[in-house]
CSV table of C-alpha atoms and ligand atoms in Angstrom, one decimal:
chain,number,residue,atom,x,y,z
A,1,UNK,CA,105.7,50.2,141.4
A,2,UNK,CA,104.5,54.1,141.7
A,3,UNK,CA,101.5,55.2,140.9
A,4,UNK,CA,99.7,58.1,139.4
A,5,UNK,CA,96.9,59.1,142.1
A,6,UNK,CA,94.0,61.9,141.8
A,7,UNK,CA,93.4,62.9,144.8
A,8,UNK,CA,90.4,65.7,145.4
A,9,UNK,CA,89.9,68.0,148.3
A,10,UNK,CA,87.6,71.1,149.1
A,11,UNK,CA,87.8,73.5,146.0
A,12,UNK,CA,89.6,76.5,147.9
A,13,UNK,CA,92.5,74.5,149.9
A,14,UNK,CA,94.4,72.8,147.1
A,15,UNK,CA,97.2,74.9,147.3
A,16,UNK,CA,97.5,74.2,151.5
A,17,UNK,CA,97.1,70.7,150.5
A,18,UNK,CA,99.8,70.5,148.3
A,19,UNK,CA,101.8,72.5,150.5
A,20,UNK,CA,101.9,69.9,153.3
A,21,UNK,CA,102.0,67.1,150.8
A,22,UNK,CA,105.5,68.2,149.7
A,23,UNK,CA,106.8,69.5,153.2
A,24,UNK,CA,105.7,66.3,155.2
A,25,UNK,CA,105.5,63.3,152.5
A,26,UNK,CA,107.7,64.8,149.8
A,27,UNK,CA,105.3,64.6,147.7
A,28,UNK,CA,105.1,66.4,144.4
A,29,UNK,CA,102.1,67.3,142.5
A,30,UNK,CA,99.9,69.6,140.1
A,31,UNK,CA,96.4,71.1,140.3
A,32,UNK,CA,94.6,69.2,137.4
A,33,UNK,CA,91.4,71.3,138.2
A,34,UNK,CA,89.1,73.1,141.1
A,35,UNK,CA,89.4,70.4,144.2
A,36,UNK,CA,91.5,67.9,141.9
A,37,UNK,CA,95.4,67.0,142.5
A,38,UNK,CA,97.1,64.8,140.6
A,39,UNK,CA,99.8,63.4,142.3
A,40,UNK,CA,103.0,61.7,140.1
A,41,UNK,CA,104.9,58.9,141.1
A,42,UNK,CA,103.5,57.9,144.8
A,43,UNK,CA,105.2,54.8,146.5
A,44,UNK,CA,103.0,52.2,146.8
A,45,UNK,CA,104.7,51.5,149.8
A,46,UNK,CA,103.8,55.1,151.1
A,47,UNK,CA,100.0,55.7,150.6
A,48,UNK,CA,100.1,56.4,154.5
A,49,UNK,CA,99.6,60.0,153.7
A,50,UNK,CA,95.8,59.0,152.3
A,51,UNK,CA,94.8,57.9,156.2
A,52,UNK,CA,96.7,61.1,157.7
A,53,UNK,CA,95.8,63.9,155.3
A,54,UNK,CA,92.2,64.5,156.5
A,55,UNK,CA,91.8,67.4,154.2
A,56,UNK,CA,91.9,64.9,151.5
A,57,UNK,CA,88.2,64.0,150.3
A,58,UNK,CA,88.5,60.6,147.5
A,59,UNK,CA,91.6,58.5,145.7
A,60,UNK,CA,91.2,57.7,142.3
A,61,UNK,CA,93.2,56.1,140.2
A,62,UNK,CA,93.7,56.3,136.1
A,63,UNK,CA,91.7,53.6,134.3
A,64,UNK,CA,91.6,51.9,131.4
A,65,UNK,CA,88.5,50.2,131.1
A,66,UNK,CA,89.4,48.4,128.1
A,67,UNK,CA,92.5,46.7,129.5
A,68,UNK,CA,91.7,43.8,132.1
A,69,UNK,CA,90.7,44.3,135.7
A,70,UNK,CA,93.7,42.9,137.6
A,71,UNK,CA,96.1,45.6,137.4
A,72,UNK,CA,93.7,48.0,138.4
A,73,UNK,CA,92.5,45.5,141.0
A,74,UNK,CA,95.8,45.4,142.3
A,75,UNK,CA,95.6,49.0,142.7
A,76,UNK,CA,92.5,49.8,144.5
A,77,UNK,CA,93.3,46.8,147.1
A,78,UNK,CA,96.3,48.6,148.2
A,79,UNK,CA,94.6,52.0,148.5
A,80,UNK,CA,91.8,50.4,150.3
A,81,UNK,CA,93.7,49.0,152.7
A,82,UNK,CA,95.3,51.9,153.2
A,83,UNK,CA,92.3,53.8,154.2
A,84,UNK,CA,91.2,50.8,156.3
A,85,UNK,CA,88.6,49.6,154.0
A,86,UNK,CA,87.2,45.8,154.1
A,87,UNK,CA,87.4,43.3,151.6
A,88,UNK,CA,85.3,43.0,149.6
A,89,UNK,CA,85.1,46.1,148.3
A,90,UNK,CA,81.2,47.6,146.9
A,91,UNK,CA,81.6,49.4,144.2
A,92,UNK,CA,79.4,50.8,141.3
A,93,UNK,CA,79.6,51.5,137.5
A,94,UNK,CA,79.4,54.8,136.0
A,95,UNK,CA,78.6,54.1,131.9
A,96,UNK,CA,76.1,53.1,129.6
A,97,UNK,CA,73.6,50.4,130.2
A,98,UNK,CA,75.0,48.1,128.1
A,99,UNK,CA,78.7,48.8,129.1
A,100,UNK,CA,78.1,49.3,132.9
A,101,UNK,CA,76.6,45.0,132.6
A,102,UNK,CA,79.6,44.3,130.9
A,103,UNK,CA,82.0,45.8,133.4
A,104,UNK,CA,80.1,44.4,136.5
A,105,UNK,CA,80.1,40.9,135.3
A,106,UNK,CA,83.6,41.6,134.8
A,107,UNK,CA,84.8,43.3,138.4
A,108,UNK,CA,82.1,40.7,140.0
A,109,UNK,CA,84.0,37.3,138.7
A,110,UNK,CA,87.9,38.7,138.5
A,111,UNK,CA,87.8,40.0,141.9
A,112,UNK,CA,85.3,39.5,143.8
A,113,UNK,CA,83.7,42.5,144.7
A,114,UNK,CA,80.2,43.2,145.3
A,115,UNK,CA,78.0,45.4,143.1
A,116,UNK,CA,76.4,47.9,145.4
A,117,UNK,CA,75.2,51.1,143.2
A,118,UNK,CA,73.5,52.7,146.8
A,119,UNK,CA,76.2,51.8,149.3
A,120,UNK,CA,79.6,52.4,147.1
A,121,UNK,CA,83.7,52.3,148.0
A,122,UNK,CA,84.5,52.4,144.7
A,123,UNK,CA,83.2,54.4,141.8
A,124,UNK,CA,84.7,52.9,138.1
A,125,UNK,CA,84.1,55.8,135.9
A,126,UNK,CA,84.4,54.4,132.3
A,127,UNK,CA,83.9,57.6,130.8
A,128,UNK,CA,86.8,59.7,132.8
A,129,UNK,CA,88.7,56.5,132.7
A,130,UNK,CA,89.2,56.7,136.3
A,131,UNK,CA,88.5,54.1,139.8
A,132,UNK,CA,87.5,56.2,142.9
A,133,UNK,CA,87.4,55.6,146.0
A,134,UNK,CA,84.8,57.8,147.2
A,135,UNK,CA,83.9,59.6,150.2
A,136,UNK,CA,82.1,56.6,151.9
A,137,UNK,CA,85.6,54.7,152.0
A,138,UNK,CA,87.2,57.6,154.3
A,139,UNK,CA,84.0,56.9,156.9
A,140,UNK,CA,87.0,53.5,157.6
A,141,UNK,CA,89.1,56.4,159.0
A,142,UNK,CA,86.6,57.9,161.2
A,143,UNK,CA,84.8,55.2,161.9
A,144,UNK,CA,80.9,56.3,160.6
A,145,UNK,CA,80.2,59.6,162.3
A,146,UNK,CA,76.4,60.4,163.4
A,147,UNK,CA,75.7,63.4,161.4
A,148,UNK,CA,73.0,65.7,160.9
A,149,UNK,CA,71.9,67.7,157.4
A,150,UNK,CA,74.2,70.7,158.4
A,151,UNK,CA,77.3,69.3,159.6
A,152,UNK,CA,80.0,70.3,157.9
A,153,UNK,CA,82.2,67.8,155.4
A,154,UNK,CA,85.1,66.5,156.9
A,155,UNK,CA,87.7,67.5,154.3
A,156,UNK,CA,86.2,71.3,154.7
A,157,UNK,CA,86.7,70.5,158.6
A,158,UNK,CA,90.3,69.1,157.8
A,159,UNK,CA,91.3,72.8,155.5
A,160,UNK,CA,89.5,75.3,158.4
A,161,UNK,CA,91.6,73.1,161.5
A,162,UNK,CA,95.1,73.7,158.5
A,163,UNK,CA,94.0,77.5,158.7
A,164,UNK,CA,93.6,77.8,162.2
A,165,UNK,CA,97.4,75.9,162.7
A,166,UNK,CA,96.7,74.7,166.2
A,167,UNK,CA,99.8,74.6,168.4
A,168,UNK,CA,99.9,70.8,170.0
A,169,UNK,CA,98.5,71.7,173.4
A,170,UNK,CA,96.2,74.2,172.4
A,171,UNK,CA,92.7,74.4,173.9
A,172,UNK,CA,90.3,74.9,171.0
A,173,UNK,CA,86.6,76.1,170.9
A,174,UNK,CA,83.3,75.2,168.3
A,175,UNK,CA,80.6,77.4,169.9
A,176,UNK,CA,78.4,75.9,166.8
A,177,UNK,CA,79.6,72.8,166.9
A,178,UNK,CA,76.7,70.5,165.5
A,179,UNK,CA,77.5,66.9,166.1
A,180,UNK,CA,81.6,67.8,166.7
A,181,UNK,CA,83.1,67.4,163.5
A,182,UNK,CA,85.2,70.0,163.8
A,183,UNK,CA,86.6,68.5,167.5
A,184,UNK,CA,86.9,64.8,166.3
A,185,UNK,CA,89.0,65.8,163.2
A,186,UNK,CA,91.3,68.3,165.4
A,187,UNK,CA,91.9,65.0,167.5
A,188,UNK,CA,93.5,62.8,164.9
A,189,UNK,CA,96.1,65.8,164.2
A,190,UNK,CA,96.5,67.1,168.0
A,191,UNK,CA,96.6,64.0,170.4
A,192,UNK,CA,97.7,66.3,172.9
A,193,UNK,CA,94.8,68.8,172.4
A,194,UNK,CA,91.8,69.9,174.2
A,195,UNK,CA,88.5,71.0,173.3
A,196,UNK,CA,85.1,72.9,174.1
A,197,UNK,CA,82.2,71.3,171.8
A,198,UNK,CA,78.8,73.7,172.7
A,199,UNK,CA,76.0,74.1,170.5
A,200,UNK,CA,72.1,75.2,170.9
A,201,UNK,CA,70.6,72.1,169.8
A,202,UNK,CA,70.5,69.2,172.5
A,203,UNK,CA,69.8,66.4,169.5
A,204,UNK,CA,73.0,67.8,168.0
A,205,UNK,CA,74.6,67.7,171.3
A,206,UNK,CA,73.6,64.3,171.9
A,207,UNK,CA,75.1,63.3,168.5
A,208,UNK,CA,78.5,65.2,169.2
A,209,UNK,CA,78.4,63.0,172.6
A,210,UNK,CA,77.7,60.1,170.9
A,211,UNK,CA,80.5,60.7,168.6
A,212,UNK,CA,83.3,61.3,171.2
A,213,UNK,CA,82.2,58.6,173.2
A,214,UNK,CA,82.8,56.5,170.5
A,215,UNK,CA,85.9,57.1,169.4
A,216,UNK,CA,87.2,57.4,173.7
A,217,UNK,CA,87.1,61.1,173.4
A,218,UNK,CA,84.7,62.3,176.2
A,219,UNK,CA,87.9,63.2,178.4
A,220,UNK,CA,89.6,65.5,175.7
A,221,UNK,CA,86.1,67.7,174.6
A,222,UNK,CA,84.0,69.2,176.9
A,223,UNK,CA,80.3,68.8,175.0
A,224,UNK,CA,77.5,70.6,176.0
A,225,UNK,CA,74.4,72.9,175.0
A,226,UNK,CA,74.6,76.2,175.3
A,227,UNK,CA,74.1,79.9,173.6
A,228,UNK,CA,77.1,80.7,171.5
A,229,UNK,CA,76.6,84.6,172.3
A,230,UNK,CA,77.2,83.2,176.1
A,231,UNK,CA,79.3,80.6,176.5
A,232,UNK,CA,80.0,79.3,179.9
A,233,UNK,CA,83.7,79.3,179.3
A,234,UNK,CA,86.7,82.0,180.7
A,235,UNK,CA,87.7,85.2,179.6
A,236,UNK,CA,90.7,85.0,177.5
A,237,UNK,CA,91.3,81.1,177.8
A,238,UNK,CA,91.2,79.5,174.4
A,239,UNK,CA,93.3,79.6,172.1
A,240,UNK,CA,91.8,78.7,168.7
A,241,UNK,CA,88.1,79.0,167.6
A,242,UNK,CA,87.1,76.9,164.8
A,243,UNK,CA,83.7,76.8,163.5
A,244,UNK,CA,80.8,76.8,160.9
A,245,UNK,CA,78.5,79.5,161.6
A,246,UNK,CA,75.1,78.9,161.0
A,247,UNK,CA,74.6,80.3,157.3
A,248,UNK,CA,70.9,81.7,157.6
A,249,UNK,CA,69.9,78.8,155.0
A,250,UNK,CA,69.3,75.4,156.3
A,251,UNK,CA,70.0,76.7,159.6
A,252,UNK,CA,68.7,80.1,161.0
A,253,UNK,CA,68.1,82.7,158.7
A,254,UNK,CA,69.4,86.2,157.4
A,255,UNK,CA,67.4,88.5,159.8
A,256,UNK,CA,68.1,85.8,162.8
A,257,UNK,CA,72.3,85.9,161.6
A,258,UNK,CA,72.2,90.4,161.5
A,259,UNK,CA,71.2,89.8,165.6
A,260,UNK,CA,73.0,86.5,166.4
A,261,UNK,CA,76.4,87.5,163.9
A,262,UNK,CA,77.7,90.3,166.2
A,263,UNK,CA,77.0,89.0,170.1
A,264,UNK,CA,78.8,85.8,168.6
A,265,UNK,CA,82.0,87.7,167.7
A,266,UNK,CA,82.0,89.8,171.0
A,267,UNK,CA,82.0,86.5,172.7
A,268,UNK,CA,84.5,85.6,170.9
A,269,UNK,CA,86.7,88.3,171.5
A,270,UNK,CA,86.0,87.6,175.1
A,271,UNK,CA,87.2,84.2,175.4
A,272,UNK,CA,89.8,84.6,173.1
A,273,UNK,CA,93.3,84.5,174.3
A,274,UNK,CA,95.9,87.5,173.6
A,275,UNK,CA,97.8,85.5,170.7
A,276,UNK,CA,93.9,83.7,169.4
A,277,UNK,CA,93.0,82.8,166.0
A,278,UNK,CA,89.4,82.1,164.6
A,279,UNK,CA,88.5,80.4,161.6
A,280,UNK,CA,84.9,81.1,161.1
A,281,UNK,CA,83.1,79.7,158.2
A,282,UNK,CA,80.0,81.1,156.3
A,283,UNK,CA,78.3,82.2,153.7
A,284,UNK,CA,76.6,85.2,155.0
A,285,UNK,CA,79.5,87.2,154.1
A,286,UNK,CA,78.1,90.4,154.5
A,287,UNK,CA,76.4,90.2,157.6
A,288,UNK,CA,79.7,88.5,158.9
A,289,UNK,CA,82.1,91.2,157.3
A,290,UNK,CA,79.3,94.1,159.2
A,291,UNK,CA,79.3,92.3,162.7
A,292,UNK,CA,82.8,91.7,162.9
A,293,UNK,CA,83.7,95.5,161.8
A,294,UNK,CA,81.8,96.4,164.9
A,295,UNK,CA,83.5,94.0,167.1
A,296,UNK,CA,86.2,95.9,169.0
A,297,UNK,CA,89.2,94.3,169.2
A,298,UNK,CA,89.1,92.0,166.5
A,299,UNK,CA,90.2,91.8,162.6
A,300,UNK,CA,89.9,89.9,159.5
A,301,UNK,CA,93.5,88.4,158.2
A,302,UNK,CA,92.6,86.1,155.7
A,303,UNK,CA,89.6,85.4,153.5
A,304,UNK,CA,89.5,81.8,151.5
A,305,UNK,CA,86.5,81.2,148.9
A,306,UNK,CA,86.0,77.2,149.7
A,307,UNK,CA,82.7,75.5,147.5
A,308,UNK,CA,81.1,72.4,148.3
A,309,UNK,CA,78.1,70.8,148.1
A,310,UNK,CA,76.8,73.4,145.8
A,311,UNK,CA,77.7,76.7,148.3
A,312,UNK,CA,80.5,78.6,148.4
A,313,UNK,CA,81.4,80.0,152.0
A,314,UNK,CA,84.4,82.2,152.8
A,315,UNK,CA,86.5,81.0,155.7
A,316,UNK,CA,87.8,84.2,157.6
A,317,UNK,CA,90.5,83.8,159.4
A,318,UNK,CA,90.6,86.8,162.6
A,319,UNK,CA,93.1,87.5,165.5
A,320,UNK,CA,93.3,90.5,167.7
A,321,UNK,CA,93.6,93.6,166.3
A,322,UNK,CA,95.2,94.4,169.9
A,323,UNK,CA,95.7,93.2,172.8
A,324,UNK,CA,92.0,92.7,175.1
A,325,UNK,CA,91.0,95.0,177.4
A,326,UNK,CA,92.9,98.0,176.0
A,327,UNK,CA,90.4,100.7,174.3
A,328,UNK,CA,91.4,102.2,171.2
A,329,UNK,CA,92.4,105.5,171.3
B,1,SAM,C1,76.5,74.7,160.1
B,1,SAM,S1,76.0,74.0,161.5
B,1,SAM,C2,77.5,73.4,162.2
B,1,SAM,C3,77.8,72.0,161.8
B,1,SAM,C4,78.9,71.4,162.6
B,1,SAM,N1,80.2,71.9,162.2
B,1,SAM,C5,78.9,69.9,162.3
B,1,SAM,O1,79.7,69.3,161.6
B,1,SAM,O2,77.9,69.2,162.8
B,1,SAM,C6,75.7,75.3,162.6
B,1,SAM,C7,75.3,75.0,164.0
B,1,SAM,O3,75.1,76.1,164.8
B,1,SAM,C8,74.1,75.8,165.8
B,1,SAM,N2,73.7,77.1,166.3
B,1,SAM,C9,72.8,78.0,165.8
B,1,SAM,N3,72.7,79.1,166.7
B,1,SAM,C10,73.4,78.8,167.7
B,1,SAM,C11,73.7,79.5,168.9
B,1,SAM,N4,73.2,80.7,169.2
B,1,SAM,N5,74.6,79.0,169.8
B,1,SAM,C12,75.1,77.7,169.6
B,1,SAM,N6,74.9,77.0,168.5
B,1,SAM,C13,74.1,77.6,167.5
B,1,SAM,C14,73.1,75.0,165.1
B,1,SAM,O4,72.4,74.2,166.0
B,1,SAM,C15,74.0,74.1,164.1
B,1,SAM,O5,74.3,72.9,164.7
C-alpha cells in the first residue's frame, strides 16, 4: 500500500532534494516547511531511495495516536529495515506525562520495542501526530562514524557533495577535513572516486583514519595532517574541493580566519584543475567573500543559505574565473 512519508533535510537544499527525488525515483513531492518534504504516495516496495539519498536527514510517518499501534507498527518496520535498522526498535515518547505512560505501555506490549528516551530510533510525537525515525537510525547506513564537536552533519555533507556534482572518476579534495565526513559520504555516491582527506589536527586525523579504515576505505582517501594554506598535493590536479571551513567559532576565530581565509583560497586555486569546482562552507561570510575577491583567478558562482544546528552558513560554490596561470590583463 503507499504511503505518505515526511522526509526532512538541511534547511537550504530542499529544492535539490526534490529535484533528484523526481529525476532518479520518480518521485513527487511538496515542501511542507524549512527542511520538511512531504512526499505523496511512496511504494512501500520502493523506500530504497531512504538508504541512497544521503542528503536526506529523518523519515517520519503521519500518526494517529489515538488509532491502535499496529498499522503504524507496520509502517516503521518497513522503513527501518530499509535504512538497516535492528529489531527491536528504541524509541521514545514525545507528550504529556500522563499520555507518554499510556503510549509506552502500549508500543512496549503490541510490538515489542524497547523504551529508550537517551538512545532513540524512533521518535512518536503525539502532539504533531507524527513517528520519526530520527537521525540516530541513519548511523545503520554509515555504520557509527567517530566524530568530533565540529564535524559537519552528514545530510549538510550529502547537499555540499550535490553542489559540487562530482564526475565518477573525479579526484576530490577536504583540506579541512575533520574526521572525513565529507570523503566517506562522497564514497557511497562515487565508488569509482578518489580522495585527499588533510587536516591540522592529528586527533582529527586519527578519527578520519579510523573512519576509512573501517568502512575499507584507506585505499580510495589519502588521510593525512597537514596546513590547508600548503598542502602537499600538485598544481592543478584535483578536480573538486569540498569542505567546511573553520567558521572562527568553535574552531579558530575571526582575526585567525582574516589571515588563514585568503592563503587557503590561493591554495586552492593552485591545486585546482582548469575545469575545478569548490564548495566551501562557512559562516564567516564576509571574511570569506574579502579573501576570495583577492584571490586571482577565482570566482563566486553560487551562494546557498543552509541552517542547522542553530547556524546558518552559506555554501559558495567557485570555479575559475579563467584559465590558471594566465594574468589578467
Ligand atoms: C568545521 S571543521 C570540519 C569538520 C569536518 N567536515 C568533519 O566532518 O569532521 C573545520 C576543520 O578545519 C581544521 N583546520 C583549521 N585550520 C586548518 C588548517 N590551517 N589546515 C587544515 N585544517 C585546518 C580544523 O582542525 C577542523 O577539523
Amino acid at each position: 500500500m503507499p504511503v505518505d512519508l515526511i522526509v526532512t533535510c538541511a534547511v537550504g537544499f530542499e529544492d535539490l532534494v526534490r529535484g533528484d527525488l523526481l529525476q532518479e525515483h520518480g518521485i513527487r513531492s511538496r515542501s511542507l516547511a524549512p527542511g520538511e518534504i512531504l512526499l505523496q504516495d511512496v511504494a512501500e516496495s520502493g523506500l530504497g531511495f531512504l538508504s541512497s539519498t544521503t542528503a536526506l536527514d529523518r523519515v517520519a510517518v503521519p500518526w494517529d495516536p489515538a488509532a491502535a499501534p499496529q498499522s503504524v507498527v507496520d509502517v516503521v518496520r518497513r522503513l527501518a529495515e530499509s535504512v538497516g535498522v535492528e529489531a527491536p526498535v528504541r524509541f521514545r515518547v514525545q507528550a504529556a506525562a500522563d499520555v507518554r505512560e499510556q503510549v509506552i505501555a502500549r508500543f512496549t506490549d503490541v510490538a515489542g520495542w524497547v523504551n529508550a528516551p537517551s538512545d532513540w530510533q524512533v521518535n512518536l510525537d503525539v502532539e504533531q501526530g507524527v513517528a520519526q525515525l530520527g537521525p540516530l537510525a541513519w548511523a545503520a547506513r554509515f555504520g557509527t562514524l567517530r566524530r568530533l564537536p565540529a564535524a559537519t552533519p552528514v545530510a549538510v555533507v550529502a547537499g555540499l557533495l550535490r553542489l559540487a556534482k562530482c564526475a565518477p572518476h573525479d579526484l576530490l579534495l577536504d583540506p579541512c577535513a575533520g574526521v572525513a565526513t565529507v570523503s566517506i559520504v562522497d564514497s557511497i555516491d562515487r565508488p569509482d572516486g578518489r580522495g585527499i582527506a588533510v587536516d591540522l589536527d592529528v586527533e582529527a586525523v586519527d578519527l578520519a583514519r579510523q573512519n576509512l579504515i573501517d568502512r575499507g576505505l584507506q585505499g580510495r582517501v589519502e588521510v593525512s595532517a597537514g596546513d590547508a594554506t600548503h598542502l602537499a598535493v600538485e598544481d592543478h590536479s584535483v578536480d573538486r574541493v569540498v569542505t567546511d571551513l573553520p567558521f572562527g567559532k568553535r574552531i579558530g576565530s575571526n582575526s585567525n580566519n582574516i589571515e588563514l581565509y585568503p592563503r587557503v583560497m590561493r591554495e586552492i586555486e593552485r591545486v585546482l584543475t582548469p575545469g575545478g569546482r569548490c564548495v566551501l562552507l562557512t559562516d564567516d561570510k564576509r571574511v570569506f567573500k574579502d579573501a576570495l575577491a583577492r584571490t586571482r583567478g577565482l570566482k563566486i558562482v553560487r551562494e546557498q543559505v543552509v541552517r542547522y544546528h542553530g547556524v546558518n552558513p552559506s555554501a559558495y560554490v567557485v570555479t575559475r574565473s579563467r584559465a590558471p596561470g594566465r594574468r589578467a590583463r
